[in-house]
Coordinates of N, CA and C in Angstrom, one line a residue:
X1 N 17.1 2.6 6.9 CA 16.1 1.8 7.6 C 16.7 1.4 9.0
X2 N 15.8 1.5 10.0 CA 16.3 1.1 11.3 C 16.5 -0.4 11.5
X3 N 17.5 -0.7 12.3 CA 17.7 -2.1 12.6 C 17.0 -2.6 13.9
X4 N 16.3 -1.6 14.5 CA 15.7 -1.9 15.8 C 14.4 -2.7 15.5
X5 N 14.4 -4.0 16.0 CA 13.3 -4.9 15.7 C 12.0 -4.4 16.4
X6 N 12.1 -3.5 17.4 CA 10.9 -3.0 18.0 C 10.4 -1.7 17.4
X7 N 11.1 -1.1 16.5 CA 10.7 0.1 15.8 C 9.4 -0.2 15.0
X8 N 8.4 0.6 15.1 CA 7.2 0.3 14.3 C 7.3 0.6 12.8
X9 N 6.5 -0.1 12.1 CA 6.4 0.1 10.7 C 5.0 0.7 10.4
X10 N 4.8 1.6 9.5 CA 3.5 2.1 9.1 C 3.2 1.6 7.7
X11 N 2.2 0.8 7.5 CA 1.9 0.2 6.2 C 0.6 1.0 5.8
X12 N 0.7 1.7 4.7 CA -0.5 2.5 4.2 C -1.0 1.9 2.9
X13 N -2.2 1.5 2.9 CA -2.9 1.1 1.7 C -3.5 2.4 1.1
X14 N -3.2 2.6 -0.2 CA -3.8 3.8 -0.8 C -5.0 3.5 -1.6
X15 N -6.0 4.4 -1.5 CA -7.3 4.3 -2.2 C -8.1 5.5 -1.9
X16 N -9.4 5.4 -2.4 CA -10.4 6.4 -2.1 C -11.4 5.9 -1.2
X17 N -11.9 6.7 -0.3 CA -12.9 6.2 0.7 C -14.3 6.1 0.1
X18 N -15.1 5.2 0.7 CA -16.5 5.1 0.3 C -16.7 3.8 -0.6
X19 N -18.0 3.3 -0.5 CA -18.3 2.1 -1.2 C -18.3 2.2 -2.7
X20 N -18.5 3.4 -3.3 CA -18.5 3.6 -4.7 C -17.1 3.3 -5.4
X21 N -16.1 3.5 -4.6 CA -14.7 3.3 -5.1 C -14.1 1.9 -4.7
X22 N -14.8 1.2 -3.9 CA -14.2 0.0 -3.2 C -13.5 -1.0 -4.1
X23 N -14.2 -1.3 -5.3 CA -13.6 -2.3 -6.2 C -12.8 -1.7 -7.4
X24 N -12.5 -0.4 -7.3 CA -11.8 0.2 -8.4 C -10.3 -0.3 -8.4
X25 N -9.7 -0.2 -9.6 CA -8.3 -0.5 -9.7 C -7.4 0.4 -8.8
X26 N -7.9 1.6 -8.7 CA -7.1 2.6 -7.8 C -7.1 2.2 -6.4
X27 N -8.0 1.3 -6.0 CA -8.2 1.0 -4.6 C -7.5 -0.3 -4.2
X28 N -6.7 -0.9 -5.1 CA -6.1 -2.1 -4.7 C -5.2 -2.1 -3.5
X29 N -4.7 -0.9 -3.1 CA -3.9 -0.7 -1.9 C -4.8 -1.0 -0.7
X30 N -6.1 -0.5 -0.7 CA -7.0 -0.8 0.3 C -7.3 -2.3 0.4
X31 N -7.4 -3.0 -0.7 CA -7.7 -4.4 -0.8 C -6.6 -5.2 -0.1
X32 N -5.3 -4.8 -0.3 CA -4.2 -5.5 0.3 C -4.2 -5.2 1.8
X33 N -4.5 -3.9 2.2 CA -4.5 -3.6 3.6 C -5.6 -4.4 4.3
X34 N -6.8 -4.5 3.7 CA -7.8 -5.3 4.3 C -7.4 -6.8 4.6
X35 N -6.7 -7.3 3.6 CA -6.2 -8.7 3.8 C -5.2 -8.8 4.9
X36 N -4.3 -7.8 5.0 CA -3.4 -7.8 6.1 C -4.1 -7.6 7.4
X37 N -5.2 -6.8 7.4 CA -5.9 -6.6 8.7 C -6.5 -8.0 9.1
X38 N -7.0 -8.8 8.2 CA -7.5 -10.1 8.6 C -6.3 -11.0 9.2
X39 N -5.1 -10.8 8.7 CA -4.0 -11.6 9.2 C -3.6 -11.1 10.6
X40 N -3.7 -9.8 10.8 CA -3.4 -9.3 12.1 C -4.4 -9.7 13.1
X41 N -5.7 -9.8 12.6 CA -6.8 -10.2 13.5 C -7.4 -9.0 14.3
X42 N -7.4 -7.9 13.7 CA -8.0 -6.7 14.4 C -9.1 -6.1 13.5
X43 N -9.7 -5.1 14.1 CA -10.7 -4.3 13.3 C -10.2 -2.9 13.3
X44 N -10.5 -2.2 12.2 CA -10.1 -0.8 12.0 C -10.8 0.1 13.1
X45 N -10.0 1.1 13.5 CA -10.6 2.2 14.4 C -10.1 3.5 13.8
X46 N -10.8 4.5 14.2 CA -10.4 5.9 13.7 C -9.2 6.3 14.4
X47 N -8.2 6.8 13.6 CA -7.0 7.3 14.2 C -7.2 8.5 15.0
X48 N -6.4 8.7 16.0 CA -6.6 9.8 16.9 C -6.2 11.2 16.3
X49 N -5.1 11.1 15.6 CA -4.5 12.4 15.1 C -4.4 12.5 13.6
X50 N -5.2 11.7 12.9 CA -5.1 11.8 11.4 C -6.4 11.3 10.8
X51 N -6.6 11.7 9.6 CA -7.8 11.2 8.8 C -7.5 9.8 8.3
X52 N -7.7 8.8 9.1 CA -7.4 7.5 8.7 C -8.0 6.5 9.6
X53 N -8.2 5.3 9.1 CA -8.5 4.1 9.9 C -7.3 3.3 10.1
X54 N -7.1 2.8 11.3 CA -5.9 2.1 11.7 C -6.1 0.8 12.5
X55 N -5.2 -0.1 12.3 CA -5.1 -1.3 13.2 C -3.7 -1.4 13.7
X56 N -3.5 -1.6 14.9 CA -2.1 -1.9 15.5 C -2.0 -3.4 15.7
X57 N -0.8 -3.9 15.4 CA -0.6 -5.4 15.7 C 0.8 -5.8 15.3
X58 N 0.9 -7.1 15.0 CA 2.2 -7.6 14.6 C 2.1 -8.4 13.3
X59 N 3.1 -8.4 12.5 CA 3.1 -9.2 11.3 C 4.3 -10.2 11.3
X60 N 4.2 -11.3 10.7 CA 5.3 -12.3 10.7 C 5.0 -13.4 11.7
X61 N 5.8 -14.4 11.7 CA 5.7 -15.6 12.6 C 5.9 -15.1 14.0
X62 N 5.1 -15.7 15.0 CA 5.2 -15.3 16.4 C 6.7 -15.4 16.8
X63 N 7.1 -14.5 17.7 CA 8.5 -14.6 18.1 C 9.3 -13.4 17.7
X64 N 10.6 -13.5 17.8 CA 11.5 -12.3 17.6 C 11.5 -11.8 16.1
X65 N 11.0 -12.7 15.2 CA 11.0 -12.2 13.8 C 9.8 -11.4 13.5
X66 N 8.8 -11.4 14.3 CA 7.6 -10.6 14.0 C 7.9 -9.1 14.2
X67 N 7.1 -8.2 13.5 CA 7.4 -6.8 13.6 C 6.1 -6.1 14.0
X68 N 6.3 -5.0 14.8 CA 5.2 -4.2 15.2 C 4.8 -3.3 14.0
X69 N 3.5 -3.3 13.7 CA 3.0 -2.5 12.6 C 1.8 -1.7 12.9
X70 N 1.6 -0.6 12.2 CA 0.4 0.2 12.2 C -0.1 0.1 10.8
X71 N -1.2 -0.5 10.6 CA -1.8 -0.6 9.3 C -2.9 0.5 9.1
X72 N -2.8 1.2 8.0 CA -3.6 2.4 7.8 C -4.3 2.5 6.5
X73 N -5.5 3.0 6.4 CA -6.2 3.4 5.2 C -6.6 4.9 5.4
X74 N -6.0 5.8 4.7 CA -6.4 7.2 4.8 C -7.9 7.3 4.4
X75 N -8.6 8.2 5.2 CA -10.0 8.4 4.8 C -10.2 9.7 4.1
X76 N -9.1 10.4 3.7 CA -9.1 11.5 2.8 C -9.1 10.9 1.4
X77 N -9.3 11.7 0.3 CA -9.2 11.2 -1.0 C -7.8 11.0 -1.4
X78 N -7.6 10.1 -2.4 CA -6.2 9.7 -2.8 C -5.2 10.9 -2.9
X79 N -5.7 11.9 -3.5 CA -4.7 13.0 -3.8 C -4.4 13.9 -2.6
X80 N -5.0 13.5 -1.4 CA -4.6 14.2 -0.2 C -4.0 13.2 0.9
X81 N -3.5 12.1 0.4 CA -3.0 11.0 1.3 C -1.8 11.5 2.2
X82 N -1.0 12.5 1.7 CA 0.2 12.9 2.4 C -0.1 13.4 3.9
X83 N -1.2 14.2 4.0 CA -1.5 14.7 5.3 C -1.8 13.6 6.4
X84 N -2.7 12.7 6.1 CA -2.9 11.6 7.0 C -1.7 10.8 7.3
X85 N -0.9 10.5 6.3 CA 0.3 9.7 6.5 C 1.3 10.4 7.4
X86 N 1.5 11.7 7.2 CA 2.4 12.4 8.1 C 1.9 12.5 9.5
X87 N 0.6 12.6 9.7 CA 0.0 12.6 11.0 C 0.2 11.3 11.7
X88 N 0.0 10.2 11.0 CA 0.3 8.9 11.6 C 1.7 8.7 11.9
X89 N 2.6 9.1 11.0 CA 4.1 9.0 11.2 C 4.5 9.7 12.5
X90 N 4.0 10.9 12.7 CA 4.4 11.7 13.8 C 3.8 11.1 15.1
X91 N 2.5 10.7 15.0 CA 1.8 10.2 16.2 C 2.5 8.9 16.7
X92 N 2.8 8.0 15.8 CA 3.3 6.7 16.2 C 4.9 6.7 16.2
X93 N 5.5 7.8 15.9 CA 6.9 8.0 15.9 C 7.6 6.9 15.0
X94 N 7.2 6.9 13.7 CA 7.7 6.0 12.7 C 8.7 6.7 11.8
X95 N 9.9 6.1 11.6 CA 10.8 6.7 10.6 C 10.3 6.6 9.2
X96 N 10.6 7.6 8.4 CA 10.1 7.6 7.0 C 10.5 6.4 6.3
X97 N 11.7 5.8 6.5 CA 12.1 4.6 5.8 C 11.4 3.4 6.3
X98 N 10.6 3.5 7.4 CA 9.8 2.4 7.9 C 8.3 2.5 7.5
X99 N 8.1 3.4 6.5 CA 6.7 3.5 5.9 C 6.6 2.8 4.6
X100 N 5.5 2.1 4.4 CA 5.3 1.3 3.2 C 4.0 1.8 2.6
X101 N 4.0 2.3 1.3 CA 2.8 2.6 0.6 C 2.5 1.5 -0.4
X102 N 1.3 1.0 -0.3 CA 0.8 -0.1 -1.2 C -0.1 0.6 -2.2
X103 N 0.2 0.5 -3.5 CA -0.6 1.2 -4.5 C -0.6 0.6 -5.8
X104 N -1.5 1.0 -6.7 CA -1.7 0.6 -8.0 C -0.6 1.2 -8.9
X105 N -0.2 0.5 -9.9 CA 0.9 1.0 -10.8 C 0.6 0.7 -12.3
X106 N 0.4 1.8 -13.0 CA 0.0 1.7 -14.5 C 1.1 1.0 -15.3
X107 N 2.3 1.3 -15.1 CA 3.4 0.9 -16.0 C 3.9 -0.5 -15.7
X108 N 3.2 -1.3 -15.0 CA 3.5 -2.7 -14.7 C 2.3 -3.6 -15.1
X109 N 2.6 -4.7 -15.7 CA 1.5 -5.6 -16.1 C 0.6 -6.0 -15.0
X110 N -0.6 -6.3 -15.2 CA -1.6 -6.7 -14.2 C -1.1 -7.8 -13.3
X111 N -1.1 -7.6 -12.0 CA -0.8 -8.6 -11.1 C 0.7 -8.7 -10.7
X112 N 1.5 -8.0 -11.5 CA 3.0 -8.1 -11.3 C 3.3 -7.1 -10.1
X113 N 4.3 -7.5 -9.3 CA 4.7 -6.7 -8.1 C 6.1 -6.1 -8.3
X114 N 6.3 -4.9 -7.8 CA 7.6 -4.4 -7.7 C 7.8 -3.7 -6.4
X115 N 8.8 -4.0 -5.6 CA 9.1 -3.4 -4.3 C 10.3 -2.5 -4.5
X116 N 10.2 -1.3 -3.9 CA 11.4 -0.4 -4.0 C 11.4 0.6 -2.8
X117 N 12.5 1.2 -2.6 CA 12.6 2.3 -1.6 C 12.9 3.6 -2.4
X118 N 12.1 4.6 -2.2 CA 12.3 5.9 -2.8 C 11.9 5.9 -4.3
X119 N 12.2 7.0 -5.0 CA 11.9 7.1 -6.4 C 10.8 8.2 -6.6
X120 N 10.4 8.2 -7.9 CA 9.4 9.2 -8.3 C 8.0 8.8 -8.0
X121 N 7.0 9.6 -8.4 CA 5.6 9.2 -8.2 C 4.9 8.7 -9.5
X122 N 5.6 8.8 -10.6 CA 5.1 8.3 -11.9 C 3.6 8.8 -12.1
X123 N 3.3 10.0 -11.7 CA 2.0 10.5 -11.9 C 0.9 10.0 -11.0
X124 N 1.3 9.2 -10.0 CA 0.3 8.7 -9.1 C 0.0 9.7 -8.0
X125 N -1.3 10.2 -7.9 CA -1.6 11.3 -7.0 C -1.4 11.0 -5.5
X126 N -1.6 9.7 -5.1 CA -1.4 9.4 -3.7 C 0.1 9.5 -3.4
X127 N 1.0 9.0 -4.2 CA 2.4 9.1 -4.0 C 2.9 10.5 -4.1
X128 N 2.3 11.3 -5.0 CA 2.7 12.7 -5.2 C 2.4 13.4 -3.9
X129 N 1.2 13.2 -3.3 CA 0.9 13.8 -2.1 C 1.8 13.4 -0.9
X130 N 2.1 12.1 -0.8 CA 3.0 11.6 0.2 C 4.4 12.2 0.1
X131 N 4.9 12.2 -1.1 CA 6.3 12.7 -1.3 C 6.4 14.2 -1.0
X132 N 5.3 15.0 -1.4 CA 5.3 16.4 -1.1 C 5.3 16.6 0.4
X133 N 4.6 15.8 1.1 CA 4.5 15.9 2.6 C 5.7 15.5 3.3
X134 N 6.5 14.5 2.8 CA 7.6 14.0 3.7 C 8.8 13.6 2.9
X135 N 8.9 13.8 1.6 CA 10.0 13.4 0.8 C 9.8 12.0 0.3
X136 N 10.7 11.5 -0.6 CA 10.4 10.3 -1.3 C 11.0 9.0 -0.7
X137 N 11.7 9.1 0.5 CA 12.4 8.0 1.0 C 11.5 7.0 1.9
X138 N 10.5 6.5 1.3 CA 9.6 5.5 1.9 C 9.5 4.3 0.9
X139 N 9.2 3.2 1.5 CA 9.0 2.0 0.6 C 7.7 2.0 -0.1
X140 N 7.8 1.3 -1.3 CA 6.5 1.2 -2.1 C 6.4 -0.3 -2.5
X141 N 5.2 -0.8 -2.4 CA 4.8 -2.1 -3.0 C 3.9 -1.7 -4.1
X142 N 4.4 -1.9 -5.3 CA 3.7 -1.4 -6.5 C 2.9 -2.6 -7.1
X143 N 1.6 -2.5 -7.2 CA 0.8 -3.6 -7.7 C 0.4 -3.2 -9.2
X144 N 0.8 -4.0 -10.1 CA 0.6 -3.6 -11.5 C -0.9 -3.8 -11.9
X145 N -1.4 -2.7 -12.6 CA -2.7 -2.8 -13.1 C -2.7 -2.7 -14.7
X146 N -1.6 -2.4 -15.2 CA -1.5 -2.3 -16.7 C -2.0 -1.0 -17.2
X147 N -1.9 -0.8 -18.5 CA -2.3 0.5 -19.1 C -3.7 0.4 -19.6
X148 N -4.4 1.5 -19.7 CA -5.8 1.5 -20.2 C -5.8 1.0 -21.7
X149 N -6.8 0.3 -22.1 CA -6.9 -0.1 -23.5 C -7.3 1.0 -24.4
X150 N -6.9 0.9 -25.6 CA -7.3 1.9 -26.7 C -7.0 3.3 -26.3
X151 N -8.1 4.2 -26.4 CA -7.9 5.6 -26.1 C -8.5 6.0 -24.7
X152 N -8.8 5.0 -23.9 CA -9.4 5.3 -22.6 C -8.4 6.2 -21.8
X153 N -9.0 7.2 -21.1 CA -8.2 8.1 -20.3 C -7.7 7.3 -19.0
X154 N -6.5 7.7 -18.6 CA -6.0 7.0 -17.4 C -6.9 7.2 -16.2
X155 N -7.5 8.4 -16.0 CA -8.3 8.7 -14.9 C -9.6 7.8 -14.9
X156 N -10.1 7.6 -16.1 CA -11.3 6.7 -16.2 C -10.9 5.3 -15.9
X157 N -9.8 4.8 -16.4 CA -9.3 3.5 -16.2 C -9.1 3.1 -14.7
X158 N -8.4 4.0 -14.0 CA -8.1 3.6 -12.6 C -9.3 3.7 -11.7
X159 N -10.3 4.5 -12.1 CA -11.5 4.6 -11.3 C -12.6 3.6 -11.8
X160 N -12.2 2.7 -12.6 CA -13.2 1.6 -13.0 C -12.8 0.4 -12.2
X161 N -13.8 -0.5 -12.0 CA -13.6 -1.8 -11.3 C -12.7 -2.7 -12.2
X162 N -12.0 -3.6 -11.5 CA -11.3 -4.6 -12.3 C -12.3 -5.4 -13.2
X163 N -11.8 -5.8 -14.4 CA -12.7 -6.5 -15.3 C -13.0 -7.9 -14.8
X164 N -14.0 -8.5 -15.4 CA -14.4 -9.8 -15.0 C -13.3 -10.8 -15.1
X165 N -12.5 -10.7 -16.2 CA -11.3 -11.5 -16.4 C -10.3 -11.3 -15.3
X166 N -10.0 -10.0 -15.0 CA -9.0 -9.7 -14.0 C -9.5 -10.2 -12.6
X167 N -10.8 -10.1 -12.3 CA -11.3 -10.5 -11.0 C -11.1 -12.0 -10.7
X168 N -10.9 -12.8 -11.8 CA -10.7 -14.3 -11.6 C -9.4 -14.5 -10.8
X169 N -8.4 -13.6 -11.0 CA -7.1 -13.8 -10.4 C -6.8 -12.8 -9.3
X170 N -7.7 -11.9 -9.1 CA -7.5 -10.7 -8.2 C -7.2 -11.2 -6.8
X171 N -7.9 -12.1 -6.2 CA -7.7 -12.6 -4.8 C -6.3 -13.2 -4.7
X172 N -5.9 -13.9 -5.7 CA -4.5 -14.5 -5.7 C -3.5 -13.4 -5.7
X173 N -3.6 -12.4 -6.5 CA -2.6 -11.4 -6.6 C -2.6 -10.5 -5.4
X174 N -3.8 -10.2 -4.8 CA -3.8 -9.4 -3.5 C -3.2 -10.2 -2.4
X175 N -3.4 -11.5 -2.4 CA -2.8 -12.3 -1.3 C -1.2 -12.3 -1.5
X176 N -0.8 -12.4 -2.7 CA 0.7 -12.3 -3.0 C 1.3 -11.0 -2.6
X177 N 0.5 -9.9 -2.9 CA 1.0 -8.6 -2.5 C 1.1 -8.4 -0.9
X178 N 0.1 -9.0 -0.2 CA 0.1 -9.0 1.2 C 1.3 -9.8 1.7
X179 N 1.6 -10.9 1.1 CA 2.8 -11.7 1.4 C 4.1 -10.8 1.2
X180 N 4.1 -10.1 0.1 CA 5.3 -9.2 -0.2 C 5.5 -8.2 0.9
X181 N 4.4 -7.5 1.4 CA 4.5 -6.5 2.4 C 5.0 -7.2 3.7
X182 N 4.5 -8.4 4.0 CA 4.9 -9.1 5.2 C 6.4 -9.4 5.1
X183 N 6.9 -9.9 3.9 CA 8.3 -10.2 3.7 C 9.1 -8.9 3.9
X184 N 8.7 -7.8 3.3 CA 9.4 -6.6 3.4 C 9.7 -6.1 4.8
X185 N 8.6 -6.2 5.7 CA 8.8 -5.7 7.0 C 9.6 -6.7 7.9
X186 N 9.5 -8.0 7.6 CA 10.1 -9.0 8.5 C 11.5 -9.4 8.0
X187 N 11.7 -9.4 6.7 CA 13.0 -9.9 6.1 C 13.8 -8.8 5.5
X188 N 13.3 -7.7 5.2 CA 14.0 -6.6 4.6 C 13.8 -6.5 3.1
X189 N 14.1 -5.4 2.5 CA 13.8 -5.1 1.1 C 14.5 -6.1 0.1
X190 N 15.8 -6.3 0.3 CA 16.5 -7.1 -0.7 C 15.9 -8.5 -0.8
X191 N 15.6 -9.2 0.3 CA 15.1 -10.5 0.3 C 13.6 -10.5 -0.3
X192 N 12.9 -9.5 0.1 CA 11.5 -9.4 -0.4 C 11.5 -9.1 -1.9
X193 N 12.4 -8.3 -2.4 CA 12.6 -8.1 -3.8 C 12.9 -9.3 -4.6
X194 N 13.9 -10.1 -4.1 CA 14.3 -11.3 -4.8 C 13.2 -12.3 -4.8
X195 N 12.3 -12.3 -3.8 CA 11.2 -13.3 -3.8 C 10.0 -12.8 -4.6
X196 N 9.7 -11.5 -4.7 CA 8.5 -11.0 -5.3 C 8.6 -10.1 -6.5
X197 N 9.7 -9.5 -6.7 CA 9.9 -8.7 -7.9 C 10.0 -9.6 -9.1
X198 N 9.0 -9.5 -10.0 CA 9.0 -10.4 -11.2 C 10.0 -10.0 -12.2

């Protein structure tokens, strides 16, 4: 990870484009990205060299602690996320270690967060595409959605909306995940892990 405070970070919320997917569990990365967009205070625009919507701005308290960020939502489908992310990485000249993928995670209880650098894709098609395109050495903010109940297929579960019970706490958990992303880019992985890894 670069120690240059002016080096940009690329924060990528993973999800599927279009209103039909907007409230799906698989789209929680988009939800976190949208909240970060509100904090930055910008509106998305089409990226010049990639299939994505982007906002450029700063995260963190005003002053030397804030970090330059490019916030992105790929407009390709989830399983093709790698191409847009590499396009953005190259256009904005971001080091791979300064890329953060925010995504849903089946093997973690609902609402629980785990932050890490590198690792496998655990069957997540967005991560699989990103890793194939640029290797695994990027940061992940993993948002737990839990396992499907009974015999429900994983694909059906992730493409369903959060349940009414889950929705009662969803805004709180999305806000906490946005805080975790902000802590990661402004304070570093270890401090963010100690604060947000349950």
